PDB file of C-alpha atoms and ligand atoms in Angstrom:
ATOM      1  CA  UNK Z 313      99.503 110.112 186.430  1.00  0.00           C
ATOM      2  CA  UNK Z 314      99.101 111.429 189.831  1.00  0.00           C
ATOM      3  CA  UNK Z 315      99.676 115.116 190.530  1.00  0.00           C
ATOM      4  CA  UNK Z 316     102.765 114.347 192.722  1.00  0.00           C
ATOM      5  CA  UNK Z 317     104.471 112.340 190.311  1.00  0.00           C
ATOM      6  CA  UNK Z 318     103.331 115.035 187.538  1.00  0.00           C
ATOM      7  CA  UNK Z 319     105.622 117.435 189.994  1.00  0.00           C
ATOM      8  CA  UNK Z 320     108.535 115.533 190.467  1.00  0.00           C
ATOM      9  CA  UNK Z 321     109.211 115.278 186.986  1.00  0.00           C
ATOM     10  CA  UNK Z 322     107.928 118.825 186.596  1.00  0.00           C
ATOM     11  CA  UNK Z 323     111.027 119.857 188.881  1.00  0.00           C
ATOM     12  CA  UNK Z 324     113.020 117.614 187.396  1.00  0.00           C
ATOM     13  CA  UNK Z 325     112.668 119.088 183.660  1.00  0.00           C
ATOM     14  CA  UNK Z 326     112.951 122.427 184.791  1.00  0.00           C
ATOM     15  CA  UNK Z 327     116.261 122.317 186.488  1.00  0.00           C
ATOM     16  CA  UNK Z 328     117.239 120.394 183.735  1.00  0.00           C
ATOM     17  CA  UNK Z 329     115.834 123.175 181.314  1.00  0.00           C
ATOM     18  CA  UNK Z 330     118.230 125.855 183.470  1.00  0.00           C
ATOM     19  CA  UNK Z 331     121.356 123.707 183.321  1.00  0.00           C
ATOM     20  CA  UNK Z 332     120.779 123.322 179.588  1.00  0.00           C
ATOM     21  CA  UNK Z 333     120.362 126.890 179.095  1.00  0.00           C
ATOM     22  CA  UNK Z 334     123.619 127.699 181.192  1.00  0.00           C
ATOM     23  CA  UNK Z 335     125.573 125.378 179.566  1.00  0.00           C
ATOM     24  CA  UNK Z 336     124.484 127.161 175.895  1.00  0.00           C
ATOM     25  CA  UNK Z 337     125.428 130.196 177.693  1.00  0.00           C
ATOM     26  CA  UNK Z 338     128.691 129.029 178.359  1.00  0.00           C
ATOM     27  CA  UNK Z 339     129.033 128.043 174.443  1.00  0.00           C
ATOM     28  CA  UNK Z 340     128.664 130.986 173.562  1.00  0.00           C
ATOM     29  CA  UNK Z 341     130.684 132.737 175.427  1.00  0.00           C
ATOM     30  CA  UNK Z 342     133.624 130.384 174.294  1.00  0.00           C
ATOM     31  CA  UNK Z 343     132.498 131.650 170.362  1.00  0.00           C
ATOM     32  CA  UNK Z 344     132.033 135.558 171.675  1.00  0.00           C
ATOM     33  CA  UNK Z 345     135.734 135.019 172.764  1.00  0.00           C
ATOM     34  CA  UNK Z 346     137.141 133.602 169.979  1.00  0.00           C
ATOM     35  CA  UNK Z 347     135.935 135.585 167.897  1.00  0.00           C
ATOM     36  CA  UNK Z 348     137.163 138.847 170.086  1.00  0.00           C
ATOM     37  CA  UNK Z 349     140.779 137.091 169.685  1.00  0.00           C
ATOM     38  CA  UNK Z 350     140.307 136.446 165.894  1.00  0.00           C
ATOM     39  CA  UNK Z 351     139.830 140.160 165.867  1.00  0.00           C
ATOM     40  CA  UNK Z 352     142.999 140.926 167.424  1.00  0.00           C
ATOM     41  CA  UNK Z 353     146.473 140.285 165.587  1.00  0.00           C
ATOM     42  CA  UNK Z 354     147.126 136.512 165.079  1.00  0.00           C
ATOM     43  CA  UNK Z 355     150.296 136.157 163.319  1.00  0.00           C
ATOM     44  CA  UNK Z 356     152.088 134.813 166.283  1.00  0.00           C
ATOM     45  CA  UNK Z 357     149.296 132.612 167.063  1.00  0.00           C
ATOM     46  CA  UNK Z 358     149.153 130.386 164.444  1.00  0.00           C
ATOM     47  CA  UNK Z 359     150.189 127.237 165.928  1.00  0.00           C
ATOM     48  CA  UNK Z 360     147.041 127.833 168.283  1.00  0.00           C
ATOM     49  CA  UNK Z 361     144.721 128.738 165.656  1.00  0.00           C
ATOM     50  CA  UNK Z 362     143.838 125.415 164.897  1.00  0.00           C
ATOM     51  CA  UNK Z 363     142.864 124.055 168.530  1.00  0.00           C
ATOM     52  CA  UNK Z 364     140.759 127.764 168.473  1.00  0.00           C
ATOM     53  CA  UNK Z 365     138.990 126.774 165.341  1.00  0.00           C
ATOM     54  CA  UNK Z 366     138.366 122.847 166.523  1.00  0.00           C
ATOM     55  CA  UNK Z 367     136.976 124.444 170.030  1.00  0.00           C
ATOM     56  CA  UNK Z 368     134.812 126.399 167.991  1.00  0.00           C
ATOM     57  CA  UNK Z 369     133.693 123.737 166.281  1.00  0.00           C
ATOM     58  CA  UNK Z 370     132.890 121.679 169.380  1.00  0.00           C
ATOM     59  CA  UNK Z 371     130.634 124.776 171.221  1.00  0.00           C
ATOM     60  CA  UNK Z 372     128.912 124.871 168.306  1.00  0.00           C
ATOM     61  CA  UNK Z 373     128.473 121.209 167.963  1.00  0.00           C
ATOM     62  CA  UNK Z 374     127.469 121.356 171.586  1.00  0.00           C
ATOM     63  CA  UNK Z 375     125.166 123.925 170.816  1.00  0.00           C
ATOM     64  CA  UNK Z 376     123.051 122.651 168.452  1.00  0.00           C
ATOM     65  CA  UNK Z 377     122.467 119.743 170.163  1.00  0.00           C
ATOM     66  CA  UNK Z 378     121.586 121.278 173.406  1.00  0.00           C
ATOM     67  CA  UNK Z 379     119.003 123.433 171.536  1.00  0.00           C
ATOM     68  CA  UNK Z 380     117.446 120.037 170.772  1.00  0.00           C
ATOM     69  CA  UNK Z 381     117.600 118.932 173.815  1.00  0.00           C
ATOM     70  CA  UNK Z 382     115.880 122.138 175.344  1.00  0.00           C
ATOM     71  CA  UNK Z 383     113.014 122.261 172.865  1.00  0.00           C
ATOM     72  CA  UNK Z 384     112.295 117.929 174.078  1.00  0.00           C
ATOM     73  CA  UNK Z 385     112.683 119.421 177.646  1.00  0.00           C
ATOM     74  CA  UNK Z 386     110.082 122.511 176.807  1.00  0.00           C
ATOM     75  CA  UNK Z 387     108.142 120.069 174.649  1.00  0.00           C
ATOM     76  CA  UNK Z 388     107.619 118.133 177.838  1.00  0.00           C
ATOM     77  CA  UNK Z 389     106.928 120.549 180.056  1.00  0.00           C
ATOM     78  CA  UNK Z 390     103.953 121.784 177.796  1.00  0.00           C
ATOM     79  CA  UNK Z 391     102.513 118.011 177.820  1.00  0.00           C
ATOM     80  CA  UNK Z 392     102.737 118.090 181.913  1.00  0.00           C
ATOM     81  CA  UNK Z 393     100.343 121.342 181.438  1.00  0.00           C
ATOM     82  CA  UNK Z 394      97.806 120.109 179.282  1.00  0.00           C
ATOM     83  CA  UNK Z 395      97.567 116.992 181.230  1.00  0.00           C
ATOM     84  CA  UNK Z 396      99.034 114.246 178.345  1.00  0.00           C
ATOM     85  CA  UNK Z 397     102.547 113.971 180.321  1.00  0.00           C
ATOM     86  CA  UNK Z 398     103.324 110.204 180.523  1.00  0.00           C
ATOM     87  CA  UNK Z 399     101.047 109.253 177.562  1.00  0.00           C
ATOM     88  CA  UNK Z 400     102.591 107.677 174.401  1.00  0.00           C
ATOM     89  CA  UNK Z 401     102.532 110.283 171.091  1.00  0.00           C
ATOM     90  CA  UNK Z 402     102.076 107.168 169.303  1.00  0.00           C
ATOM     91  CA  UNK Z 403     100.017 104.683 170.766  1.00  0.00           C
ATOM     92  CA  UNK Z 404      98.443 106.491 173.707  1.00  0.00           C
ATOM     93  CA  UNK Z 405      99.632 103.782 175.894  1.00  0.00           C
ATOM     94  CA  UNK Z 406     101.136 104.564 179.097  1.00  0.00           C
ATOM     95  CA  UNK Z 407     104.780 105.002 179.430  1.00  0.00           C
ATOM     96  CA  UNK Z 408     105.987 102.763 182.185  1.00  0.00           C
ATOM     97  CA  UNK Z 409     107.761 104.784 184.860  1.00  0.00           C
ATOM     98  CA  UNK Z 410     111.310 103.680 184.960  1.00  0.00           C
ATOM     99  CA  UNK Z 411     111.521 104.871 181.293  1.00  0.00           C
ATOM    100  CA  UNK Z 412     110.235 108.213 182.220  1.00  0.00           C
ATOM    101  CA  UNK Z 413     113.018 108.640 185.126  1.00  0.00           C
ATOM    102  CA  UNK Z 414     115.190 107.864 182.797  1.00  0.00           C
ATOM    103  CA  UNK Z 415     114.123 109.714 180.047  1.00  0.00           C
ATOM    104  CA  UNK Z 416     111.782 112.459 181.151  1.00  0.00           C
ATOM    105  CA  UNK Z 417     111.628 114.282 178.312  1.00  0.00           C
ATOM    106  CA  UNK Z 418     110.486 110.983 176.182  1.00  0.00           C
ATOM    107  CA  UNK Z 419     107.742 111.171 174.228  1.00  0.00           C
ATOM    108  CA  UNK Z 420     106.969 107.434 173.370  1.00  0.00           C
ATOM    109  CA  UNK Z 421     106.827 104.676 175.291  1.00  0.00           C
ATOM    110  CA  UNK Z 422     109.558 101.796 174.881  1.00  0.00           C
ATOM    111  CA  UNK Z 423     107.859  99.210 171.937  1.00  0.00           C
ATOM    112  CA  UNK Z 424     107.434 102.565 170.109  1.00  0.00           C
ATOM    113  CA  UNK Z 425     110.571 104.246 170.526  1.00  0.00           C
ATOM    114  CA  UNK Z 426     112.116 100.953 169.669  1.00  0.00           C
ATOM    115  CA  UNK Z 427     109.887 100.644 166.589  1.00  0.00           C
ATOM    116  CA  UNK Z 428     111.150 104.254 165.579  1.00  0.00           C
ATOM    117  CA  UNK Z 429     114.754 103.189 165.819  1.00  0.00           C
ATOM    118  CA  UNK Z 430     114.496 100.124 163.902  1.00  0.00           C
ATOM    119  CA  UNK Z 431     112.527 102.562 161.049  1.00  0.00           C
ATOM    120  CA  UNK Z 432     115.696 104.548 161.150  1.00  0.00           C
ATOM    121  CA  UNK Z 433     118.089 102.174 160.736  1.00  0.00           C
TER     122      UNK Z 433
HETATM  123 ZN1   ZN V 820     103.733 103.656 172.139  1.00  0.00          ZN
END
């Protein structure tokens, strides 16, 4: 792949990589506070505990996977520096580049991903 290209997706995983990041911030803070108000008296909150406890539930949902998402995204990011960005894991075949502006964090090219799924189920 040509060293421009390499850098546009290059920029493109890293601001990706920081909104990622931000958004796990903001997770957490949502589970920091609820568990500051858990702390506090609840009695008269017990209608609301149950929307706290389901919003919990989601940030941490959220969470985990954004954390998956962030290690593909840093995953990628190491490929672009030792030069295999692009390159199918599987096959070594080039991945076409409509696939990678799609998905630039991908790390097999379409008839492989494809194959994957169908192992899956
Ligand atoms: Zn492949």
């Amino acid at each position: 792949m040509r060293s421009r290209e390499l850098a546009k997706y290059r920029t493109r995983l890293v601001e990706e990589r920081e909104r990622i990041r931000k958004s796990i911030a903001r997770h957490q803070e949502v589970l920091d506070h609820s568990k500051q108000v858990d702390g506090m008296a609840h009695s008269n909150h017990m209608a609301d505990q149950g929307t706290d406890e389901a919003r919990q539930e989601q940030a941490i949902g959220l969470m985990q996977s954004e954390s998956r998402y962030l290690y593909r995204i840093d995953d990628a990011l190491k490929r672009i520096e030792d030069g295999t960005y692009g390159q199918c894991e599987l096959c070594s075949e080039t991945i076409n580049q409509e696939r990678l502006e799609a998905l630039p964090y991908t790390r097999m090219c379409i008839d492989c991903a494809e194959k994957e799924d169908a192992k899956r189920g």
